[in-house]
CSV table of C-alpha atoms in Angstrom, one decimal:
chain,number,residue,atom,x,y,z
A,177,MET,CA,222.9,37.1,7.1
A,178,PRO,CA,225.2,39.3,9.1
A,179,SER,CA,227.2,41.9,7.0
A,180,PRO,CA,231.0,42.0,7.3
A,181,ARG,CA,230.6,45.5,9.0
A,182,HIS,CA,228.4,43.9,11.6
A,183,ASP,CA,231.0,40.9,12.2
A,184,ALA,CA,234.0,43.2,12.1
A,185,LEU,CA,232.7,45.2,14.9
A,186,LEU,CA,231.6,42.1,17.1
A,187,ARG,CA,235.3,40.8,16.6
A,188,LEU,CA,236.4,44.2,18.0
A,189,ILE,CA,234.2,44.0,20.9
A,190,ARG,CA,235.0,40.2,21.7
A,191,ASP,CA,238.9,41.0,21.4
A,192,HIS,CA,238.3,44.1,23.7
A,193,LEU,CA,235.5,43.3,26.3
A,194,ASP,CA,236.4,46.4,28.3
A,195,LEU,CA,235.0,48.4,25.2
A,196,PRO,CA,231.4,48.2,25.9
A,197,ILE,CA,231.9,48.8,29.7
A,198,ARG,CA,233.8,52.0,29.0
A,199,LEU,CA,230.9,53.0,26.7
A,200,LEU,CA,228.4,52.4,29.3
A,201,ARG,CA,230.2,54.4,31.7
A,202,GLU,CA,231.6,57.2,29.3
A,203,VAL,CA,228.4,57.6,27.1
A,204,GLY,CA,225.8,56.2,29.3
A,205,GLY,CA,226.8,57.6,32.6
A,206,PHE,CA,226.5,54.5,34.5
A,207,GLU,CA,228.6,54.1,37.7
A,208,LEU,CA,229.8,50.4,37.2
A,209,PRO,CA,232.0,48.3,39.5
A,210,ILE,CA,235.8,48.3,38.4
A,211,GLY,CA,238.3,45.4,38.4
A,212,GLY,CA,236.2,42.4,38.0
A,213,PRO,CA,236.9,39.8,35.4
A,214,LEU,CA,235.3,40.3,32.0
A,215,TRP,CA,234.0,37.3,29.8
A,216,VAL,CA,231.7,36.2,27.2
A,217,GLY,CA,228.6,34.2,28.1
A,218,PRO,CA,226.1,32.5,25.8
A,219,GLY,CA,224.2,34.7,23.4
A,220,ASP,CA,221.1,32.6,23.1
A,221,LEU,CA,218.8,33.4,26.0
A,222,ARG,CA,215.7,31.2,26.8
A,223,ASP,CA,212.8,31.7,29.1
A,224,ARG,CA,210.7,29.2,31.1
A,225,ILE,CA,208.1,28.7,28.2
A,226,SER,CA,211.1,27.8,25.9
A,227,ARG,CA,211.0,31.1,23.7
A,228,GLU,CA,214.6,31.8,22.4
A,229,MET,CA,216.1,35.1,21.8
A,230,HIS,CA,219.7,35.6,20.5
A,231,ALA,CA,222.0,38.6,21.4
A,232,ASP,CA,224.9,39.4,19.6
A,233,THR,CA,227.2,39.5,22.7
A,234,VAL,CA,226.7,39.1,26.1
A,235,VAL,CA,229.5,40.1,28.5
A,236,PHE,CA,229.5,39.1,32.2
A,237,CYS,CA,231.4,40.9,34.7
A,238,GLY,CA,232.5,39.4,38.1
A,239,PRO,CA,233.1,35.8,39.0
A,240,PRO,CA,231.2,33.3,37.1
A,241,GLN,CA,229.6,31.9,40.3
A,242,ASP,CA,228.6,35.6,41.7
A,243,ARG,CA,228.3,37.8,38.6
A,244,TRP,CA,228.1,41.5,39.4
A,245,PHE,CA,226.4,42.3,36.2
A,246,SER,CA,225.7,41.6,32.6
A,247,THR,CA,226.0,43.7,29.4
A,248,ILE,CA,224.0,43.0,26.2
A,249,VAL,CA,226.0,44.4,23.3
A,250,GLU,CA,224.2,44.8,19.9
A,251,VAL,CA,225.6,45.7,16.8
A,252,GLU,CA,223.1,47.2,14.2
A,253,THR,CA,224.1,48.6,10.8
A,254,GLU,CA,220.6,50.3,10.8
A,255,MET,CA,218.7,50.9,14.1
A,256,SER,CA,214.8,49.8,14.2
A,257,GLU,CA,212.1,49.9,16.8
A,258,GLN,CA,211.6,46.3,16.2
A,259,LYS,CA,215.1,45.4,17.2
A,260,LEU,CA,215.0,47.6,20.4
A,261,ARG,CA,211.6,45.9,21.6
A,262,GLN,CA,213.2,42.5,21.0
A,263,THR,CA,216.2,43.4,23.1
A,264,VAL,CA,213.8,44.5,25.9
A,265,GLU,CA,212.6,40.7,26.0
A,266,ALA,CA,216.2,39.5,25.7
A,267,ALA,CA,217.3,41.8,28.7
A,268,GLU,CA,214.3,40.5,30.8
A,269,MET,CA,215.2,36.9,30.2
A,270,LEU,CA,218.7,37.6,31.3
A,271,ARG,CA,217.8,39.4,34.3
A,272,LEU,CA,215.4,36.5,35.2
A,273,GLU,CA,218.4,34.1,34.7
A,274,THR,CA,221.1,36.0,36.6
A,275,ARG,CA,218.8,38.1,39.1
A,276,LYS,CA,221.6,40.7,38.6
A,277,PRO,CA,221.5,44.2,36.9
A,278,VAL,CA,221.4,43.9,33.1
A,279,TYR,CA,222.7,46.8,30.9
A,280,VAL,CA,222.0,47.2,26.9
A,281,ILE,CA,224.2,48.9,24.6
A,282,PHE,CA,223.8,49.4,20.8
A,283,ILE,CA,226.8,50.2,18.9
A,284,THR,CA,225.9,51.5,15.4
A,285,PRO,CA,227.1,53.5,12.3
A,286,ASP,CA,223.5,54.6,11.4
A,287,PRO,CA,223.6,58.2,11.1
A,288,CYS,CA,220.1,58.2,12.1
A,289,ALA,CA,220.5,56.5,15.2
A,290,ALA,CA,220.0,59.9,17.3
A,291,ARG,CA,216.1,59.7,16.3
A,292,PHE,CA,215.6,56.8,18.5
A,293,THR,CA,214.3,57.4,22.1
A,294,SER,CA,216.6,56.4,24.8
A,295,GLN,CA,213.7,54.8,26.7
A,296,VAL,CA,211.5,51.8,25.4
A,297,GLU,CA,208.6,50.7,27.2
A,298,ILE,CA,206.7,47.4,26.6
A,299,HIS,CA,203.0,47.5,28.3
A,300,SER,CA,201.5,44.1,29.1
A,301,GLY,CA,198.3,44.2,31.3
A,302,CYS,CA,199.3,46.1,34.5
A,303,LEU,CA,203.1,45.2,33.9
A,304,THR,CA,205.3,47.7,32.2
A,305,ILE,CA,208.8,46.8,31.1
A,306,ILE,CA,211.2,50.1,30.6
A,307,MET,CA,214.8,49.6,28.9
A,308,ARG,CA,217.0,52.6,28.6
A,309,PRO,CA,219.8,51.3,26.3
A,310,VAL,CA,222.8,53.3,25.6
A,311,ILE,CA,222.9,54.0,21.7
A,312,VAL,CA,226.4,54.7,20.7
A,313,GLY,CA,225.8,56.3,16.9
A,314,PRO,CA,227.9,58.6,15.1
A,315,ASP,CA,226.7,61.5,17.1
A,316,ARG,CA,228.2,60.0,20.2
A,317,ILE,CA,231.6,58.9,18.6
A,318,PRO,CA,234.2,61.9,18.4
A,319,VAL,CA,235.7,62.8,14.9
A,320,LEU,CA,239.2,62.3,15.5
A,321,THR,CA,241.6,63.9,12.9
A,322,ASP,CA,245.0,63.9,14.8
A,323,PRO,CA,247.0,60.8,14.6
A,324,GLU,CA,248.4,61.5,18.3
A,325,GLN,CA,244.9,61.7,19.4
A,326,MET,CA,244.3,58.4,17.7
A,327,ALA,CA,247.2,56.8,19.3
A,328,SER,CA,246.2,57.3,22.7
A,329,ASP,CA,243.0,55.5,22.3
A,330,LEU,CA,243.2,52.9,19.4
A,331,LEU,CA,239.6,51.7,20.1
A,332,THR,CA,238.2,54.9,20.0
A,333,ALA,CA,240.1,55.6,16.8
A,334,ALA,CA,238.6,52.5,15.1
A,335,LEU,CA,235.1,53.7,16.1
A,336,SER,CA,235.7,57.3,14.9
A,337,VAL,CA,236.9,55.7,11.3
A,338,MET,CA,233.6,53.7,11.3
A,339,ALA,CA,231.4,56.4,12.0
A,340,HIS,CA,233.3,59.2,10.0
A,341,GLY,CA,235.8,57.6,7.7
A,342,HIS,CA,234.1,59.3,5.0
A,343,LEU,CA,235.9,62.7,6.1
A,344,PRO,CA,239.3,62.8,4.5
A,345,LYS,CA,240.9,64.2,7.5
A,346,VAL,CA,239.9,61.3,9.5
A,347,ALA,CA,241.0,58.8,7.1
A,348,GLU,CA,244.4,60.4,6.5
A,349,ALA,CA,244.9,60.6,10.4
A,350,PHE,CA,244.1,57.0,10.8
A,351,ILE,CA,246.5,55.9,8.0
A,352,LYS,CA,249.3,58.0,9.3
A,353,LEU,CA,248.6,56.5,12.8
A,354,LEU,CA,249.2,53.0,11.0
A,355,THR,CA,252.6,54.1,9.8
A,356,ASP,CA,253.8,54.3,13.6
A,357,LEU,CA,252.3,51.0,14.7
A,358,PRO,CA,254.1,47.7,14.7
A,359,ASP,CA,253.2,45.8,11.3
A,360,GLU,CA,251.1,43.2,13.2
A,361,ASP,CA,249.2,45.7,15.2
A,362,ALA,CA,248.7,48.0,12.1
A,363,ALA,CA,247.3,45.0,10.1
A,364,SER,CA,244.8,43.8,12.7
A,365,LEU,CA,243.8,47.4,13.6
A,366,PHE,CA,243.2,48.2,9.8
A,367,GLY,CA,241.5,44.8,9.2
A,368,TYR,CA,238.8,45.6,11.8
A,369,THR,CA,238.3,49.0,10.6
A,370,ILE,CA,238.2,48.6,6.8
A,371,ASP,CA,235.5,45.9,7.4
A,372,MET,CA,233.6,48.3,9.7
A,373,ALA,CA,233.7,51.2,7.6
A,374,ALA,CA,230.9,52.1,5.0
A,375,PRO,CA,231.6,51.7,1.3
A,376,ARG,CA,232.1,55.3,0.6
A,377,ALA,CA,234.6,55.2,3.6
A,378,ARG,CA,236.3,52.2,2.6
A,379,ARG,CA,237.2,53.5,-0.8
A,380,LEU,CA,238.8,56.6,0.6
A,381,LEU,CA,240.7,54.6,3.3
A,382,GLU,CA,242.2,52.3,0.3
A,383,GLU,CA,243.2,55.3,-1.6
A,384,THR,CA,244.8,57.0,1.3
A,385,VAL,CA,246.9,53.8,2.0
A,386,THR,CA,248.5,54.1,-1.4
A,387,ILE,CA,249.5,57.6,-0.5
A,388,TYR,CA,250.9,57.1,2.8
A,389,ILE,CA,252.0,53.4,3.3
A,390,PRO,CA,254.8,52.1,1.3
A,391,GLU,CA,253.6,49.1,-0.7
A,392,HIS,CA,256.8,47.2,0.4
A,393,SER,CA,255.6,47.1,4.1
A,394,PRO,CA,254.5,43.7,5.1
A,395,TRP,CA,251.1,44.6,6.5
A,396,ALA,CA,250.4,46.8,3.3
A,397,GLN,CA,251.3,43.9,1.0
A,398,ASN,CA,249.0,41.9,3.1
A,399,LEU,CA,246.3,44.6,2.6
A,400,TYR,CA,246.9,44.5,-1.2
A,401,ARG,CA,246.4,40.8,-1.4
A,402,LYS,CA,243.2,41.1,0.4
A,403,GLY,CA,241.8,43.9,-2.0
A,404,GLN,CA,242.6,41.7,-4.8
A,405,ALA,CA,240.8,38.7,-3.3
A,406,ALA,CA,237.5,40.4,-2.6
A,407,GLY,CA,235.7,37.8,-4.7
A,408,ARG,CA,236.8,35.0,-2.4
A,409,GLU,CA,233.9,35.4,0.0
A,410,GLU,CA,234.0,31.8,1.0
A,411,GLY,CA,237.2,32.1,2.3
A,412,ARG,CA,236.1,35.2,4.3
A,413,GLU,CA,233.3,33.4,5.8
A,414,GLU,CA,235.5,30.7,6.9
A,415,GLY,CA,237.8,33.1,8.4
A,416,ARG,CA,235.0,34.6,10.3
A,417,GLU,CA,233.9,31.2,11.7
A,418,GLU,CA,237.5,30.4,12.7
A,419,GLY,CA,237.4,33.5,14.6
A,420,ARG,CA,234.2,33.1,16.4
A,421,ALA,CA,235.0,29.5,17.4
A,422,ALA,CA,238.5,30.8,18.8
A,423,GLY,CA,236.6,33.5,20.6
A,424,GLU,CA,234.2,30.9,22.3
A,425,ALA,CA,237.2,28.6,23.2
A,426,ALA,CA,239.0,31.2,24.9
A,427,SER,CA,235.6,31.9,26.9
A,428,VAL,CA,235.4,28.5,27.8
A,429,LEU,CA,238.9,28.3,29.3
A,430,ALA,CA,238.4,31.7,31.0
A,431,VAL,CA,235.4,30.7,32.9
A,432,LEU,CA,237.3,27.3,33.9
A,433,ARG,CA,240.2,29.5,35.0
A,434,PHE,CA,237.9,31.7,37.2
A,435,ARG,CA,236.3,28.8,38.8
A,436,GLY,CA,239.7,27.6,39.6
A,437,ILE,CA,239.3,24.3,37.7
A,438,ASP,CA,242.6,22.8,36.5
A,439,VAL,CA,242.8,22.2,32.8
A,440,PRO,CA,245.3,19.4,31.7
A,441,LEU,CA,247.2,20.4,28.4
A,442,GLU,CA,245.5,17.7,26.5
A,443,ARG,CA,242.0,19.1,27.4
A,444,HIS,CA,243.4,22.6,26.8
A,445,GLN,CA,244.1,21.5,23.3
A,446,GLN,CA,241.0,19.7,22.6
A,447,VAL,CA,239.3,23.1,23.6
A,448,THR,CA,241.4,25.3,21.6
A,449,THR,CA,241.2,23.2,18.4
A,450,CYS,CA,237.5,22.9,18.3
A,451,THR,CA,235.8,24.5,15.7
A,452,ASP,CA,232.3,23.6,16.3
A,453,LEU,CA,230.5,26.6,17.4
A,454,ALA,CA,227.5,24.6,18.9
A,455,LEU,CA,229.8,22.3,20.8
A,456,LEU,CA,231.6,25.2,22.3
A,457,GLU,CA,228.4,26.7,23.6
A,458,VAL,CA,227.6,23.6,25.2
A,459,TRP,CA,230.8,23.5,27.0
A,460,LEU,CA,230.5,27.2,28.0
A,461,ARG,CA,227.2,26.4,29.6
A,462,ARG,CA,228.7,23.5,31.5
A,463,ALA,CA,231.8,25.5,32.5
A,464,LEU,CA,229.5,27.5,34.7
A,465,GLU,CA,228.5,24.8,36.7
A,466,ALA,CA,231.5,22.5,36.3
A,467,THR,CA,233.5,21.5,39.5
A,468,HIS,CA,235.9,19.4,37.5
A,469,ILE,CA,237.2,19.6,33.9
A,470,ASP,CA,235.4,16.2,33.0
A,471,ASP,CA,232.2,17.9,33.8
A,472,LEU,CA,232.5,19.5,30.3
A,473,PHE,CA,232.9,16.4,28.5
A,474,ASP,CA,230.0,14.2,29.6
A,475,ASP,CA,229.8,12.7,26.2
A,476,GLY,CA,232.8,10.5,26.9
A,477,SER,CA,235.2,12.4,24.4
A,478,GLU,CA,238.7,11.9,24.9
A,479,PRO,CA,241.3,14.4,24.0
A,480,GLU,CA,243.7,13.8,21.0
A,481,PRO,CA,246.9,12.4,22.0
A,482,ARG,CA,249.8,15.0,21.7
A,483,SER,CA,252.3,14.1,18.7
């Protein structure tokens, strides 16, 4: 079962699809096209003999009908050779499906991530498949100890705390940063980061909050309530499921928009209120081929009437 750290980092990526593309450019040194639309595609990849691989997140760049490239984003709490080799196969499946370049990026808090080679090879007879993933571990994530520096790039700040939040100067700078953000932004950023942080860093962040954040601030009160509700795991899982559904629904609508398909208000509401992840994935696949909004709903489902 995926850990809260894993899910939090995936939420961050899905809410900021430019993050893995930035890391491919800045860490991996790839020269990628600029300015294309970014959208999340299905993570279940199949080959012609019905083998199935699941990728954490697949980000497509470019128009759905003529994608420029694809990026497989994997979040790993602990890196392993087995996962690297599985991802080689997933990347090859995606390349065969799209006939476009495929990039692979691993984002991990694993302090030993640097021990993995940057090249993975699979040999099968006279065929060799080579993958050169970009591995973004703690050694590739900057140690930020200045609130102003963090404010200039909030996404890098969140990753810095994920990787180095056990350092008091990093935790202190991050909490001070939050005092200058609007309450909603502070709560959202802290929510991602507290879940991504290791247990030791999480305790330090919570202790630092009590020093620098007034208890009466709205987002801090929400934080305290969350801390008191640590035992309500069932509610947290429900919230994660809702977040995943919202992300899938947004992807369906984004693909339809890029294909120039008109989405009536009733159908828009039907998509955004759907919480069935399997059904949303079906709709996303259909959206890639659809020419009319009704092509998504060949099951005859009708939108609920507006009240």
